[in-house]
Amino acid sequence: MSSTPTESAVLALVPEAEPVVGTARRELDPTTATGVPAHVTVLYPFLPPAEIDDAVVARLRHAVAGAGAIDCSFPTTGWFGEDYLWLAPRPSAPFADLTACVWEAFPDCPPYRGEHEPLPHLTIGYGSVATMEALRAVEARVVPHLPFDARIESLHLLVGSREPDSWRVLAELPLTGER
């Protein structure tokens, strides 16, 4: 049974990450249980789902359409403080540029509510659900499988809640390189 969506996000899904970090994410990132796949966040939170209509999706598609597909690699892990483990995309600039484009089109949606500087990353896990030892052990398991490559040809607008298996794709946003 799925709940009514209460949140939305614009994400670059990275299915190529699942063989490398899927198990770790299921253990250490609670968003995985809600149905959020491996991703690099472009903009979270986005609009409340009740405010998303065809015009919003069209505006969002237009905001990102000028960007072309992103060929990237995930060569290293990174840390926010001592309790948040993630993978670093290289190059990271195309993801930062997409965040800027979406935020410019939707200025009332600052990344992370303006609480954190947006830095492109793919979350593996964090300390509110794992000990530092568990995070370090996962890092040691993941590093031998790096780097891996990914190609991002579109972004996705997802909606969901904090309930299990509630997140779903509402719209695909192709990165066509054309406006």
mmCIF file with all atom_site columns, C-alpha atoms in Angstrom:
data_model
loop_
_atom_site.group_PDB
_atom_site.id
_atom_site.type_symbol
_atom_site.label_atom_id
_atom_site.label_alt_id
_atom_site.label_comp_id
_atom_site.label_asym_id
_atom_site.label_entity_id
_atom_site.label_seq_id
_atom_site.pdbx_PDB_ins_code
_atom_site.Cartn_x
_atom_site.Cartn_y
_atom_site.Cartn_z
_atom_site.occupancy
_atom_site.B_iso_or_equiv
_atom_site.pdbx_formal_charge
_atom_site.auth_seq_id
_atom_site.auth_comp_id
_atom_site.auth_asym_id
_atom_site.auth_atom_id
_atom_site.pdbx_PDB_model_num
ATOM 1   C CA . MET A 1 1   ? 0.000  0.000  0.000   1.00 0.00 ? 1   MET A CA 1
ATOM 2   C CA . SER A 1 2   ? 1.532  3.315  -0.971  1.00 0.00 ? 2   SER A CA 1
ATOM 3   C CA . SER A 1 3   ? 1.069  6.544  0.910   1.00 0.00 ? 3   SER A CA 1
ATOM 4   C CA . THR A 1 4   ? 0.241  9.979  -0.437  1.00 0.00 ? 4   THR A CA 1
ATOM 5   C CA . PRO A 1 5   ? 3.402  11.706 -1.650  1.00 0.00 ? 5   PRO A CA 1
ATOM 6   C CA . THR A 1 6   ? 4.573  14.513 0.623   1.00 0.00 ? 6   THR A CA 1
ATOM 7   C CA . GLU A 1 7   ? 7.946  15.314 -0.974  1.00 0.00 ? 7   GLU A CA 1
ATOM 8   C CA . SER A 1 8   ? 9.564  15.567 -4.366  1.00 0.00 ? 8   SER A CA 1
ATOM 9   C CA . ALA A 1 9   ? 13.100 15.610 -5.727  1.00 0.00 ? 9   ALA A CA 1
ATOM 10  C CA . VAL A 1 10  ? 14.926 16.066 -9.023  1.00 0.00 ? 10  VAL A CA 1
ATOM 11  C CA . LEU A 1 11  ? 17.516 13.298 -9.254  1.00 0.00 ? 11  LEU A CA 1
ATOM 12  C CA . ALA A 1 12  ? 20.130 11.918 -11.619 1.00 0.00 ? 12  ALA A CA 1
ATOM 13  C CA . LEU A 1 13  ? 19.549 8.191  -11.210 1.00 0.00 ? 13  LEU A CA 1
ATOM 14  C CA . VAL A 1 14  ? 22.710 6.078  -11.306 1.00 0.00 ? 14  VAL A CA 1
ATOM 15  C CA . PRO A 1 15  ? 21.726 2.424  -11.787 1.00 0.00 ? 15  PRO A CA 1
ATOM 16  C CA . GLU A 1 16  ? 25.382 1.586  -12.479 1.00 0.00 ? 16  GLU A CA 1
ATOM 17  C CA . ALA A 1 17  ? 26.016 2.225  -8.761  1.00 0.00 ? 17  ALA A CA 1
ATOM 18  C CA . GLU A 1 18  ? 23.705 -0.535 -7.547  1.00 0.00 ? 18  GLU A CA 1
ATOM 19  C CA . PRO A 1 19  ? 26.171 -3.444 -7.969  1.00 0.00 ? 19  PRO A CA 1
ATOM 20  C CA . VAL A 1 20  ? 28.820 -1.458 -6.091  1.00 0.00 ? 20  VAL A CA 1
ATOM 21  C CA . VAL A 1 21  ? 26.830 0.210  -3.288  1.00 0.00 ? 21  VAL A CA 1
ATOM 22  C CA . GLY A 1 22  ? 23.325 -1.285 -3.395  1.00 0.00 ? 22  GLY A CA 1
ATOM 23  C CA . THR A 1 23  ? 23.812 -3.586 -0.409  1.00 0.00 ? 23  THR A CA 1
ATOM 24  C CA . ALA A 1 24  ? 25.537 -0.854 1.604   1.00 0.00 ? 24  ALA A CA 1
ATOM 25  C CA . ARG A 1 25  ? 22.778 1.657  0.805   1.00 0.00 ? 25  ARG A CA 1
ATOM 26  C CA . ARG A 1 26  ? 20.116 -0.814 1.955   1.00 0.00 ? 26  ARG A CA 1
ATOM 27  C CA . GLU A 1 27  ? 22.010 -1.171 5.247   1.00 0.00 ? 27  GLU A CA 1
ATOM 28  C CA . LEU A 1 28  ? 23.029 2.451  5.817   1.00 0.00 ? 28  LEU A CA 1
ATOM 29  C CA . ASP A 1 29  ? 20.726 4.830  3.894   1.00 0.00 ? 29  ASP A CA 1
ATOM 30  C CA . PRO A 1 30  ? 17.085 4.801  5.051   1.00 0.00 ? 30  PRO A CA 1
ATOM 31  C CA . THR A 1 31  ? 15.904 6.496  1.833   1.00 0.00 ? 31  THR A CA 1
ATOM 32  C CA . THR A 1 32  ? 16.609 3.212  0.061   1.00 0.00 ? 32  THR A CA 1
ATOM 33  C CA . ALA A 1 33  ? 13.753 1.555  1.983   1.00 0.00 ? 33  ALA A CA 1
ATOM 34  C CA . THR A 1 34  ? 11.411 4.323  0.843   1.00 0.00 ? 34  THR A CA 1
ATOM 35  C CA . GLY A 1 35  ? 12.169 3.433  -2.774  1.00 0.00 ? 35  GLY A CA 1
ATOM 36  C CA . VAL A 1 36  ? 14.772 6.061  -3.658  1.00 0.00 ? 36  VAL A CA 1
ATOM 37  C CA . PRO A 1 37  ? 17.351 4.468  -5.977  1.00 0.00 ? 37  PRO A CA 1
ATOM 38  C CA . ALA A 1 38  ? 21.064 5.303  -6.138  1.00 0.00 ? 38  ALA A CA 1
ATOM 39  C CA . HIS A 1 39  ? 21.335 8.877  -7.393  1.00 0.00 ? 39  HIS A CA 1
ATOM 40  C CA . VAL A 1 40  ? 23.068 12.209 -7.442  1.00 0.00 ? 40  VAL A CA 1
ATOM 41  C CA . THR A 1 41  ? 20.671 14.842 -6.125  1.00 0.00 ? 41  THR A CA 1
ATOM 42  C CA . VAL A 1 42  ? 20.042 17.760 -8.457  1.00 0.00 ? 42  VAL A CA 1
ATOM 43  C CA . LEU A 1 43  ? 17.440 19.488 -6.284  1.00 0.00 ? 43  LEU A CA 1
ATOM 44  C CA . TYR A 1 44  ? 15.847 18.418 -3.005  1.00 0.00 ? 44  TYR A CA 1
ATOM 45  C CA . PRO A 1 45  ? 13.398 19.319 -1.753  1.00 0.00 ? 45  PRO A CA 1
ATOM 46  C CA . PHE A 1 46  ? 11.506 20.315 -4.872  1.00 0.00 ? 46  PHE A CA 1
ATOM 47  C CA . LEU A 1 47  ? 7.885  21.476 -4.839  1.00 0.00 ? 47  LEU A CA 1
ATOM 48  C CA . PRO A 1 48  ? 5.181  19.855 -2.728  1.00 0.00 ? 48  PRO A CA 1
ATOM 49  C CA . PRO A 1 49  ? 3.685  17.103 -4.920  1.00 0.00 ? 49  PRO A CA 1
ATOM 50  C CA . ALA A 1 50  ? 0.236  18.734 -4.858  1.00 0.00 ? 50  ALA A CA 1
ATOM 51  C CA . GLU A 1 51  ? 1.749  21.761 -6.645  1.00 0.00 ? 51  GLU A CA 1
ATOM 52  C CA . ILE A 1 52  ? 3.292  19.740 -9.483  1.00 0.00 ? 52  ILE A CA 1
ATOM 53  C CA . ASP A 1 53  ? 1.245  19.880 -12.658 1.00 0.00 ? 53  ASP A CA 1
ATOM 54  C CA . ASP A 1 54  ? 1.937  19.623 -16.396 1.00 0.00 ? 54  ASP A CA 1
ATOM 55  C CA . ALA A 1 55  ? 3.098  23.263 -16.526 1.00 0.00 ? 55  ALA A CA 1
ATOM 56  C CA . VAL A 1 56  ? 5.640  22.661 -13.734 1.00 0.00 ? 56  VAL A CA 1
ATOM 57  C CA . VAL A 1 57  ? 6.968  19.544 -15.471 1.00 0.00 ? 57  VAL A CA 1
ATOM 58  C CA . ALA A 1 58  ? 7.234  21.444 -18.775 1.00 0.00 ? 58  ALA A CA 1
ATOM 59  C CA . ARG A 1 59  ? 9.141  24.267 -17.043 1.00 0.00 ? 59  ARG A CA 1
ATOM 60  C CA . LEU A 1 60  ? 11.438 21.737 -15.402 1.00 0.00 ? 60  LEU A CA 1
ATOM 61  C CA . ARG A 1 61  ? 12.069 19.943 -18.712 1.00 0.00 ? 61  ARG A CA 1
ATOM 62  C CA . HIS A 1 62  ? 12.916 23.263 -20.355 1.00 0.00 ? 62  HIS A CA 1
ATOM 63  C CA . ALA A 1 63  ? 15.282 24.192 -17.504 1.00 0.00 ? 63  ALA A CA 1
ATOM 64  C CA . VAL A 1 64  ? 17.409 21.060 -18.013 1.00 0.00 ? 64  VAL A CA 1
ATOM 65  C CA . ALA A 1 65  ? 16.978 20.392 -21.744 1.00 0.00 ? 65  ALA A CA 1
ATOM 66  C CA . GLY A 1 66  ? 19.981 22.524 -22.713 1.00 0.00 ? 66  GLY A CA 1
ATOM 67  C CA . ALA A 1 67  ? 22.291 20.183 -20.831 1.00 0.00 ? 67  ALA A CA 1
ATOM 68  C CA . GLY A 1 68  ? 23.583 17.198 -22.724 1.00 0.00 ? 68  GLY A CA 1
ATOM 69  C CA . ALA A 1 69  ? 24.056 13.694 -21.407 1.00 0.00 ? 69  ALA A CA 1
ATOM 70  C CA . ILE A 1 70  ? 26.698 13.337 -18.700 1.00 0.00 ? 70  ILE A CA 1
ATOM 71  C CA . ASP A 1 71  ? 29.422 10.723 -18.970 1.00 0.00 ? 71  ASP A CA 1
ATOM 72  C CA . CYS A 1 72  ? 30.970 10.406 -15.544 1.00 0.00 ? 72  CYS A CA 1
ATOM 73  C CA . SER A 1 73  ? 32.961 8.178  -13.277 1.00 0.00 ? 73  SER A CA 1
ATOM 74  C CA . PHE A 1 74  ? 32.765 7.518  -9.552  1.00 0.00 ? 74  PHE A CA 1
ATOM 75  C CA . PRO A 1 75  ? 36.432 7.048  -8.609  1.00 0.00 ? 75  PRO A CA 1
ATOM 76  C CA . THR A 1 76  ? 36.505 7.888  -4.900  1.00 0.00 ? 76  THR A CA 1
ATOM 77  C CA . THR A 1 77  ? 34.568 7.988  -1.683  1.00 0.00 ? 77  THR A CA 1
ATOM 78  C CA . GLY A 1 78  ? 34.125 11.186 0.276   1.00 0.00 ? 78  GLY A CA 1
ATOM 79  C CA . TRP A 1 79  ? 32.942 12.240 3.704   1.00 0.00 ? 79  TRP A CA 1
ATOM 80  C CA . PHE A 1 80  ? 30.827 15.026 5.141   1.00 0.00 ? 80  PHE A CA 1
ATOM 81  C CA . GLY A 1 81  ? 32.268 15.260 8.622   1.00 0.00 ? 81  GLY A CA 1
ATOM 82  C CA . GLU A 1 82  ? 32.811 11.834 10.145  1.00 0.00 ? 82  GLU A CA 1
ATOM 83  C CA . ASP A 1 83  ? 29.336 10.444 9.713   1.00 0.00 ? 83  ASP A CA 1
ATOM 84  C CA . TYR A 1 84  ? 28.247 10.752 6.075   1.00 0.00 ? 84  TYR A CA 1
ATOM 85  C CA . LEU A 1 85  ? 29.849 8.509  3.428   1.00 0.00 ? 85  LEU A CA 1
ATOM 86  C CA . TRP A 1 86  ? 29.356 9.163  -0.271  1.00 0.00 ? 86  TRP A CA 1
ATOM 87  C CA . LEU A 1 87  ? 30.780 8.670  -3.761  1.00 0.00 ? 87  LEU A CA 1
ATOM 88  C CA . ALA A 1 88  ? 32.231 11.565 -5.722  1.00 0.00 ? 88  ALA A CA 1
ATOM 89  C CA . PRO A 1 89  ? 31.181 11.923 -9.382  1.00 0.00 ? 89  PRO A CA 1
ATOM 90  C CA . ARG A 1 90  ? 33.835 13.114 -11.826 1.00 0.00 ? 90  ARG A CA 1
ATOM 91  C CA . PRO A 1 91  ? 33.336 15.491 -13.412 1.00 0.00 ? 91  PRO A CA 1
ATOM 92  C CA . SER A 1 92  ? 31.050 17.049 -10.815 1.00 0.00 ? 92  SER A CA 1
ATOM 93  C CA . ALA A 1 93  ? 30.493 20.383 -12.602 1.00 0.00 ? 93  ALA A CA 1
ATOM 94  C CA . PRO A 1 94  ? 27.673 19.137 -14.888 1.00 0.00 ? 94  PRO A CA 1
ATOM 95  C CA . PHE A 1 95  ? 25.653 18.096 -11.827 1.00 0.00 ? 95  PHE A CA 1
ATOM 96  C CA . ALA A 1 96  ? 26.309 21.437 -10.105 1.00 0.00 ? 96  ALA A CA 1
ATOM 97  C CA . ASP A 1 97  ? 25.280 23.222 -13.308 1.00 0.00 ? 97  ASP A CA 1
ATOM 98  C CA . LEU A 1 98  ? 22.006 21.278 -13.410 1.00 0.00 ? 98  LEU A CA 1
ATOM 99  C CA . THR A 1 99  ? 21.308 22.209 -9.793  1.00 0.00 ? 99  THR A CA 1
ATOM 100 C CA . ALA A 1 100 ? 21.877 25.874 -10.685 1.00 0.00 ? 100 ALA A CA 1
ATOM 101 C CA . CYS A 1 101 ? 19.571 25.615 -13.732 1.00 0.00 ? 101 CYS A CA 1
ATOM 102 C CA . VAL A 1 102 ? 16.720 24.028 -11.795 1.00 0.00 ? 102 VAL A CA 1
ATOM 103 C CA . TRP A 1 103 ? 17.109 26.412 -8.864  1.00 0.00 ? 103 TRP A CA 1
ATOM 104 C CA . GLU A 1 104 ? 17.112 29.372 -11.241 1.00 0.00 ? 104 GLU A CA 1
ATOM 105 C CA . ALA A 1 105 ? 13.859 28.123 -12.804 1.00 0.00 ? 105 ALA A CA 1
ATOM 106 C CA . PHE A 1 106 ? 12.362 27.472 -9.342  1.00 0.00 ? 106 PHE A CA 1
ATOM 107 C CA . PRO A 1 107 ? 13.935 30.088 -7.030  1.00 0.00 ? 107 PRO A CA 1
ATOM 108 C CA . ASP A 1 108 ? 11.602 29.178 -4.155  1.00 0.00 ? 108 ASP A CA 1
ATOM 109 C CA . CYS A 1 109 ? 13.261 25.734 -3.991  1.00 0.00 ? 109 CYS A CA 1
ATOM 110 C CA . PRO A 1 110 ? 16.792 26.270 -2.667  1.00 0.00 ? 110 PRO A CA 1
ATOM 111 C CA . PRO A 1 111 ? 18.860 23.073 -2.560  1.00 0.00 ? 111 PRO A CA 1
ATOM 112 C CA . TYR A 1 112 ? 18.582 21.376 0.838   1.00 0.00 ? 112 TYR A CA 1
ATOM 113 C CA . ARG A 1 113 ? 16.372 24.284 1.970   1.00 0.00 ? 113 ARG A CA 1
ATOM 114 C CA . GLY A 1 114 ? 19.500 26.450 1.956   1.00 0.00 ? 114 GLY A CA 1
ATOM 115 C CA . GLU A 1 115 ? 20.861 24.541 4.968   1.00 0.00 ? 115 GLU A CA 1
ATOM 116 C CA . HIS A 1 116 ? 23.823 22.954 3.124   1.00 0.00 ? 116 HIS A CA 1
ATOM 117 C CA . GLU A 1 117 ? 25.994 23.958 0.210   1.00 0.00 ? 117 GLU A CA 1
ATOM 118 C CA . PRO A 1 118 ? 25.033 21.645 -2.653  1.00 0.00 ? 118 PRO A CA 1
ATOM 119 C CA . LEU A 1 119 ? 27.937 19.364 -3.530  1.00 0.00 ? 119 LEU A CA 1
ATOM 120 C CA . PRO A 1 120 ? 27.276 16.622 -6.099  1.00 0.00 ? 120 PRO A CA 1
ATOM 121 C CA . HIS A 1 121 ? 27.480 13.211 -4.426  1.00 0.00 ? 121 HIS A CA 1
ATOM 122 C CA . LEU A 1 122 ? 25.925 9.762  -4.301  1.00 0.00 ? 122 LEU A CA 1
ATOM 123 C CA . THR A 1 123 ? 25.059 8.844  -0.724  1.00 0.00 ? 123 THR A CA 1
ATOM 124 C CA . ILE A 1 124 ? 26.154 5.464  0.607   1.00 0.00 ? 124 ILE A CA 1
ATOM 125 C CA . GLY A 1 125 ? 25.154 5.905  4.255   1.00 0.00 ? 125 GLY A CA 1
ATOM 126 C CA . TYR A 1 126 ? 25.248 8.091  7.301   1.00 0.00 ? 126 TYR A CA 1
ATOM 127 C CA . GLY A 1 127 ? 25.754 8.099  11.020  1.00 0.00 ? 127 GLY A CA 1
ATOM 128 C CA . SER A 1 128 ? 22.185 8.532  12.175  1.00 0.00 ? 128 SER A CA 1
ATOM 129 C CA . VAL A 1 129 ? 21.680 4.879  11.191  1.00 0.00 ? 129 VAL A CA 1
ATOM 130 C CA . ALA A 1 130 ? 25.232 3.549  11.341  1.00 0.00 ? 130 ALA A CA 1
ATOM 131 C CA . THR A 1 131 ? 28.286 3.713  13.530  1.00 0.00 ? 131 THR A CA 1
ATOM 132 C CA . MET A 1 132 ? 31.539 5.167  12.275  1.00 0.00 ? 132 MET A CA 1
ATOM 133 C CA . GLU A 1 133 ? 32.970 1.643  12.336  1.00 0.00 ? 133 GLU A CA 1
ATOM 134 C CA . ALA A 1 134 ? 30.147 0.388  10.093  1.00 0.00 ? 134 ALA A CA 1
ATOM 135 C CA . LEU A 1 135 ? 30.653 3.269  7.659   1.00 0.00 ? 135 LEU A CA 1
ATOM 136 C CA . ARG A 1 136 ? 34.426 2.655  7.539   1.00 0.00 ? 136 ARG A CA 1
ATOM 137 C CA . ALA A 1 137 ? 33.851 -1.078 6.988   1.00 0.00 ? 137 ALA A CA 1
ATOM 138 C CA . VAL A 1 138 ? 31.498 -0.325 4.078   1.00 0.00 ? 138 VAL A CA 1
ATOM 139 C CA . GLU A 1 139 ? 34.011 2.105  2.628   1.00 0.00 ? 139 GLU A CA 1
ATOM 140 C CA . ALA A 1 140 ? 36.659 -0.631 2.736   1.00 0.00 ? 140 ALA A CA 1
ATOM 141 C CA . ARG A 1 141 ? 34.256 -2.997 0.891   1.00 0.00 ? 141 ARG A CA 1
ATOM 142 C CA . VAL A 1 142 ? 33.355 -0.399 -1.771  1.00 0.00 ? 142 VAL A CA 1
ATOM 143 C CA . VAL A 1 143 ? 36.751 1.112  -2.633  1.00 0.00 ? 143 VAL A CA 1
ATOM 144 C CA . PRO A 1 144 ? 38.114 -2.003 -4.413  1.00 0.00 ? 144 PRO A CA 1
ATOM 145 C CA . HIS A 1 145 ? 35.166 -1.754 -6.853  1.00 0.00 ? 145 HIS A CA 1
ATOM 146 C CA . LEU A 1 146 ? 35.919 1.836  -7.851  1.00 0.00 ? 146 LEU A CA 1
ATOM 147 C CA . PRO A 1 147 ? 35.921 3.456  -10.252 1.00 0.00 ? 147 PRO A CA 1
ATOM 148 C CA . PHE A 1 148 ? 32.780 2.659  -12.176 1.00 0.00 ? 148 PHE A CA 1
ATOM 149 C CA . ASP A 1 149 ? 31.381 4.657  -15.069 1.00 0.00 ? 149 ASP A CA 1
ATOM 150 C CA . ALA A 1 150 ? 27.879 5.977  -15.632 1.00 0.00 ? 150 ALA A CA 1
ATOM 151 C CA . ARG A 1 151 ? 25.989 7.805  -18.343 1.00 0.00 ? 151 ARG A CA 1
ATOM 152 C CA . ILE A 1 152 ? 23.187 10.135 -17.314 1.00 0.00 ? 152 ILE A CA 1
ATOM 153 C CA . GLU A 1 153 ? 20.869 10.792 -20.269 1.00 0.00 ? 153 GLU A CA 1
ATOM 154 C CA . SER A 1 154 ? 17.967 12.189 -18.285 1.00 0.00 ? 154 SER A CA 1
ATOM 155 C CA . LEU A 1 155 ? 16.987 13.426 -14.878 1.00 0.00 ? 155 LEU A CA 1
ATOM 156 C CA . HIS A 1 156 ? 13.931 12.168 -13.041 1.00 0.00 ? 156 HIS A CA 1
ATOM 157 C CA . LEU A 1 157 ? 11.327 13.930 -10.957 1.00 0.00 ? 157 LEU A CA 1
ATOM 158 C CA . LEU A 1 158 ? 10.357 11.630 -8.109  1.00 0.00 ? 158 LEU A CA 1
ATOM 159 C CA . VAL A 1 159 ? 7.635  11.967 -5.505  1.00 0.00 ? 159 VAL A CA 1
ATOM 160 C CA . GLY A 1 160 ? 7.158  10.035 -2.293  1.00 0.00 ? 160 GLY A CA 1
ATOM 161 C CA . SER A 1 161 ? 7.084  10.104 1.473   1.00 0.00 ? 161 SER A CA 1
ATOM 162 C CA . ARG A 1 162 ? 8.991  8.647  4.402   1.00 0.00 ? 162 ARG A CA 1
ATOM 163 C CA . GLU A 1 163 ? 6.908  5.459  4.112   1.00 0.00 ? 163 GLU A CA 1
ATOM 164 C CA . PRO A 1 164 ? 8.434  2.210  2.757   1.00 0.00 ? 164 PRO A CA 1
ATOM 165 C CA . ASP A 1 165 ? 8.401  1.827  -1.036  1.00 0.00 ? 165 ASP A CA 1
ATOM 166 C CA . SER A 1 166 ? 6.564  5.114  -1.536  1.00 0.00 ? 166 SER A CA 1
ATOM 167 C CA . TRP A 1 167 ? 8.868  6.935  -3.993  1.00 0.00 ? 167 TRP A CA 1
ATOM 168 C CA . ARG A 1 168 ? 8.071  6.753  -7.708  1.00 0.00 ? 168 ARG A CA 1
ATOM 169 C CA . VAL A 1 169 ? 9.102  8.497  -10.893 1.00 0.00 ? 169 VAL A CA 1
ATOM 170 C CA . LEU A 1 170 ? 6.615  11.180 -11.855 1.00 0.00 ? 170 LEU A CA 1
ATOM 171 C CA . ALA A 1 171 ? 8.454  12.486 -14.937 1.00 0.00 ? 171 ALA A CA 1
ATOM 172 C CA . GLU A 1 172 ? 11.564 11.858 -17.011 1.00 0.00 ? 172 GLU A CA 1
ATOM 173 C CA . LEU A 1 173 ? 13.543 14.961 -17.981 1.00 0.00 ? 173 LEU A CA 1
ATOM 174 C CA . PRO A 1 174 ? 15.753 14.233 -21.020 1.00 0.00 ? 174 PRO A CA 1
ATOM 175 C CA . LEU A 1 175 ? 19.146 15.884 -21.226 1.00 0.00 ? 175 LEU A CA 1
ATOM 176 C CA . THR A 1 176 ? 18.979 16.523 -24.965 1.00 0.00 ? 176 THR A CA 1
ATOM 177 C CA . GLY A 1 177 ? 21.472 19.379 -25.272 1.00 0.00 ? 177 GLY A CA 1
ATOM 178 C CA . GLU A 1 178 ? 18.749 21.318 -27.106 1.00 0.00 ? 178 GLU A CA 1
ATOM 179 C CA . ARG A 1 179 ? 16.186 23.868 -26.072 1.00 0.00 ? 179 ARG A CA 1
#
